[in-house]
């Protein structure tokens, strides 16, 4: 629970207003947003990265230091409140903001990224990049679907890796006047094209964009690989949570299947 001590540690005072979205744990106090975190060291290093960026053409909710000089105070972080609304679709606009953000992130040394918490999403990234296997408890038909998807791609010898935001589709907010706002930094180390593919695939599967929006990405084989790996990532997350419940998994698969079908039909465009 958020205490008065935490609020005062960020030199804040005022009414505590719960904010919708995410895990419904964030609150607003005046022009600041406070959110609980589990891993203090991870959050400190992550917010140090965000604090080091100087955005142009997009906005970030910059972190606020506590009166102890840290970004985390008794398990809570504080960021500046920024105006913005989540909008479904707008794939081109989101991709533009993503590219500006990732251009700035390219200056961050991969070694500076804190070790990622080993959660379902981190495991799913490894599955998508074929450095880890699906859990044994996953339903056999779920396993077959993901295995067949990975047969469509081949690991290359070299990839250009950098720190990327792997969950942008619902975390770019828009304002009528201000540039797009990027929130809830979900970092991983991967090609920037992988992050772009996740963004576009999520807009299609979860936000009602057409499968043809895949065409906003460059039409060559490398992006096809990234799209397939992006789909595998999302399905692997669902597989981990679904376990033996194939009916639950298949609901998510049906949302992403039009993307795979579109890629297969347009395969010649990527050759």
mmCIF file of N, CA, C and O in Angstrom, residues 182-218:
data_model
loop_
_atom_site.group_PDB
_atom_site.id
_atom_site.type_symbol
_atom_site.label_atom_id
_atom_site.label_comp_id
_atom_site.label_asym_id
_atom_site.label_seq_id
_atom_site.Cartn_x
_atom_site.Cartn_y
_atom_site.Cartn_z
ATOM 1 N N UNK A 182 5.455 7.518 -25.114
ATOM 2 C CA UNK A 182 5.818 6.110 -24.949
ATOM 3 C C UNK A 182 5.909 5.806 -23.460
ATOM 4 O O UNK A 182 6.604 6.492 -22.715
ATOM 5 N N UNK A 183 5.198 4.748 -23.039
ATOM 6 C CA UNK A 183 5.133 4.402 -21.620
ATOM 7 C C UNK A 183 5.473 2.926 -21.412
ATOM 8 O O UNK A 183 5.634 2.161 -22.362
ATOM 9 N N UNK A 184 5.546 2.537 -20.144
ATOM 10 C CA UNK A 184 5.700 1.141 -19.714
ATOM 11 C C UNK A 184 6.790 0.408 -20.495
ATOM 12 O O UNK A 184 6.535 -0.600 -21.164
ATOM 13 N N UNK A 185 8.001 0.901 -20.378
ATOM 14 C CA UNK A 185 9.155 0.325 -21.063
ATOM 15 C C UNK A 185 9.299 -1.152 -20.715
ATOM 16 O O UNK A 185 9.478 -1.526 -19.561
ATOM 17 N N UNK A 186 9.168 -2.019 -21.722
ATOM 18 C CA UNK A 186 9.309 -3.480 -21.566
ATOM 19 C C UNK A 186 10.512 -3.914 -22.387
ATOM 20 O O UNK A 186 10.382 -4.296 -23.554
ATOM 21 N N UNK A 187 11.699 -3.865 -21.805
ATOM 22 C CA UNK A 187 12.913 -4.052 -22.601
ATOM 23 C C UNK A 187 13.292 -5.503 -22.845
ATOM 24 O O UNK A 187 13.034 -6.378 -22.027
ATOM 25 N N UNK A 188 13.897 -5.712 -23.976
ATOM 26 C CA UNK A 188 14.605 -6.951 -24.261
ATOM 27 C C UNK A 188 15.732 -6.589 -25.210
ATOM 28 O O UNK A 188 15.806 -5.446 -25.687
ATOM 29 N N UNK A 189 16.607 -7.535 -25.471
ATOM 30 C CA UNK A 189 17.707 -7.324 -26.410
ATOM 31 C C UNK A 189 17.396 -8.120 -27.664
ATOM 32 O O UNK A 189 17.260 -9.345 -27.619
ATOM 33 N N UNK A 190 17.259 -7.423 -28.789
ATOM 34 C CA UNK A 190 16.839 -8.060 -30.031
ATOM 35 C C UNK A 190 17.061 -7.085 -31.182
ATOM 36 O O UNK A 190 17.345 -5.910 -30.963
ATOM 37 N N UNK A 191 16.897 -7.555 -32.409
ATOM 38 C CA UNK A 191 16.900 -6.611 -33.533
ATOM 39 C C UNK A 191 15.740 -5.634 -33.399
ATOM 40 O O UNK A 191 14.650 -6.010 -32.947
ATOM 41 N N UNK A 192 15.942 -4.399 -33.810
ATOM 42 C CA UNK A 192 14.867 -3.416 -33.720
ATOM 43 C C UNK A 192 13.688 -3.836 -34.593
ATOM 44 O O UNK A 192 12.520 -3.539 -34.286
ATOM 45 N N UNK A 193 13.962 -4.576 -35.665
ATOM 46 C CA UNK A 193 12.891 -5.043 -36.551
ATOM 47 C C UNK A 193 11.941 -6.004 -35.830
ATOM 48 O O UNK A 193 10.756 -6.100 -36.166
ATOM 49 N N UNK A 194 12.445 -6.719 -34.856
ATOM 50 C CA UNK A 194 11.622 -7.628 -34.052
ATOM 51 C C UNK A 194 10.613 -6.821 -33.236
ATOM 52 O O UNK A 194 9.422 -7.168 -33.177
ATOM 53 N N UNK A 195 11.064 -5.739 -32.632
ATOM 54 C CA UNK A 195 10.164 -4.871 -31.869
ATOM 55 C C UNK A 195 9.097 -4.266 -32.775
ATOM 56 O O UNK A 195 7.923 -4.150 -32.397
ATOM 57 N N UNK A 196 9.506 -3.866 -33.987
ATOM 58 C CA UNK A 196 8.543 -3.316 -34.935
ATOM 59 C C UNK A 196 7.507 -4.363 -35.327
ATOM 60 O O UNK A 196 6.313 -4.066 -35.448
ATOM 61 N N UNK A 197 7.949 -5.589 -35.524
ATOM 62 C CA UNK A 197 7.032 -6.668 -35.912
ATOM 63 C C UNK A 197 6.034 -6.956 -34.792
ATOM 64 O O UNK A 197 4.839 -7.170 -35.046
ATOM 65 N N UNK A 198 6.506 -6.950 -33.538
ATOM 66 C CA UNK A 198 5.596 -7.153 -32.413
ATOM 67 C C UNK A 198 4.545 -6.055 -32.383
ATOM 68 O O UNK A 198 3.347 -6.309 -32.198
ATOM 69 N N UNK A 199 4.972 -4.822 -32.569
ATOM 70 C CA UNK A 199 4.045 -3.689 -32.578
ATOM 71 C C UNK A 199 2.951 -3.890 -33.626
ATOM 72 O O UNK A 199 1.751 -3.789 -33.324
ATOM 73 N N UNK A 200 3.334 -4.187 -34.850
ATOM 74 C CA UNK A 200 2.368 -4.323 -35.940
ATOM 75 C C UNK A 200 1.463 -5.532 -35.713
ATOM 76 O O UNK A 200 0.231 -5.459 -35.889
ATOM 77 N N UNK A 201 2.049 -6.656 -35.308
ATOM 78 C CA UNK A 201 1.244 -7.866 -35.067
ATOM 79 C C UNK A 201 0.229 -7.646 -33.950
ATOM 80 O O UNK A 201 -0.924 -8.102 -34.043
ATOM 81 N N UNK A 202 0.629 -6.952 -32.886
ATOM 82 C CA UNK A 202 -0.302 -6.686 -31.788
ATOM 83 C C UNK A 202 -1.455 -5.791 -32.231
ATOM 84 O O UNK A 202 -2.599 -5.977 -31.804
ATOM 85 N N UNK A 203 -1.154 -4.807 -33.076
ATOM 86 C CA UNK A 203 -2.224 -3.951 -33.599
ATOM 87 C C UNK A 203 -3.233 -4.756 -34.408
ATOM 88 O O UNK A 203 -4.442 -4.509 -34.354
ATOM 89 N N UNK A 204 -2.738 -5.731 -35.156
ATOM 90 C CA UNK A 204 -3.617 -6.558 -35.972
ATOM 91 C C UNK A 204 -4.426 -7.522 -35.103
ATOM 92 O O UNK A 204 -5.653 -7.628 -35.236
ATOM 93 N N UNK A 205 -3.756 -8.217 -34.214
ATOM 94 C CA UNK A 205 -4.411 -9.261 -33.420
ATOM 95 C C UNK A 205 -5.329 -8.689 -32.346
ATOM 96 O O UNK A 205 -6.403 -9.249 -32.091
ATOM 97 N N UNK A 206 -4.937 -7.592 -31.731
ATOM 98 C CA UNK A 206 -5.641 -7.104 -30.546
ATOM 99 C C UNK A 206 -6.359 -5.778 -30.728
ATOM 100 O O UNK A 206 -7.186 -5.411 -29.901
ATOM 101 N N UNK A 207 -6.041 -5.047 -31.799
ATOM 102 C CA UNK A 207 -6.617 -3.708 -31.929
ATOM 103 C C UNK A 207 -7.448 -3.527 -33.189
ATOM 104 O O UNK A 207 -7.869 -2.413 -33.494
ATOM 105 N N UNK A 208 -7.691 -4.599 -33.910
ATOM 106 C CA UNK A 208 -8.596 -4.525 -35.047
ATOM 107 C C UNK A 208 -8.000 -4.029 -36.345
ATOM 108 O O UNK A 208 -8.731 -3.800 -37.309
ATOM 109 N N UNK A 209 -6.676 -3.852 -36.407
ATOM 110 C CA UNK A 209 -6.060 -3.454 -37.681
ATOM 111 C C UNK A 209 -6.114 -4.614 -38.664
ATOM 112 O O UNK A 209 -6.171 -5.785 -38.275
ATOM 113 N N UNK A 210 -6.090 -4.304 -39.950
ATOM 114 C CA UNK A 210 -6.151 -5.344 -40.975
ATOM 115 C C UNK A 210 -4.808 -6.057 -41.109
ATOM 116 O O UNK A 210 -3.745 -5.461 -40.865
ATOM 117 N N UNK A 211 -4.863 -7.332 -41.517
ATOM 118 C CA UNK A 211 -3.630 -8.094 -41.713
ATOM 119 C C UNK A 211 -2.720 -7.436 -42.738
ATOM 120 O O UNK A 211 -1.491 -7.551 -42.669
ATOM 121 N N UNK A 212 -3.319 -6.714 -43.663
ATOM 122 C CA UNK A 212 -2.530 -6.049 -44.699
ATOM 123 C C UNK A 212 -1.644 -4.931 -44.137
ATOM 124 O O UNK A 212 -0.760 -4.435 -44.826
ATOM 125 N N UNK A 213 -1.869 -4.546 -42.871
ATOM 126 C CA UNK A 213 -0.999 -3.538 -42.250
ATOM 127 C C UNK A 213 0.433 -4.053 -42.128
ATOM 128 O O UNK A 213 1.361 -3.265 -41.907
ATOM 129 N N UNK A 214 0.614 -5.374 -42.277
ATOM 130 C CA UNK A 214 1.971 -5.931 -42.327
ATOM 131 C C UNK A 214 2.790 -5.220 -43.405
ATOM 132 O O UNK A 214 4.014 -5.083 -43.307
ATOM 133 N N UNK A 215 2.111 -4.725 -44.421
ATOM 134 C CA UNK A 215 2.804 -4.087 -45.546
ATOM 135 C C UNK A 215 3.453 -2.758 -45.174
ATOM 136 O O UNK A 215 4.202 -2.199 -45.983
ATOM 137 N N UNK A 216 3.190 -2.236 -43.980
ATOM 138 C CA UNK A 216 3.899 -1.022 -43.568
ATOM 139 C C UNK A 216 5.370 -1.340 -43.264
ATOM 140 O O UNK A 216 6.214 -0.441 -43.212
ATOM 141 N N UNK A 217 5.663 -2.621 -43.055
ATOM 142 C CA UNK A 217 7.042 -3.050 -42.839
ATOM 143 C C UNK A 217 7.709 -3.303 -44.187
ATOM 144 O O UNK A 217 7.038 -3.687 -45.150
ATOM 145 N N UNK A 218 9.004 -3.095 -44.291
ATOM 146 C CA UNK A 218 9.704 -3.361 -45.560
ATOM 147 C C UNK A 218 9.464 -4.795 -46.040
ATOM 148 O O UNK A 218 9.385 -5.726 -45.235
#
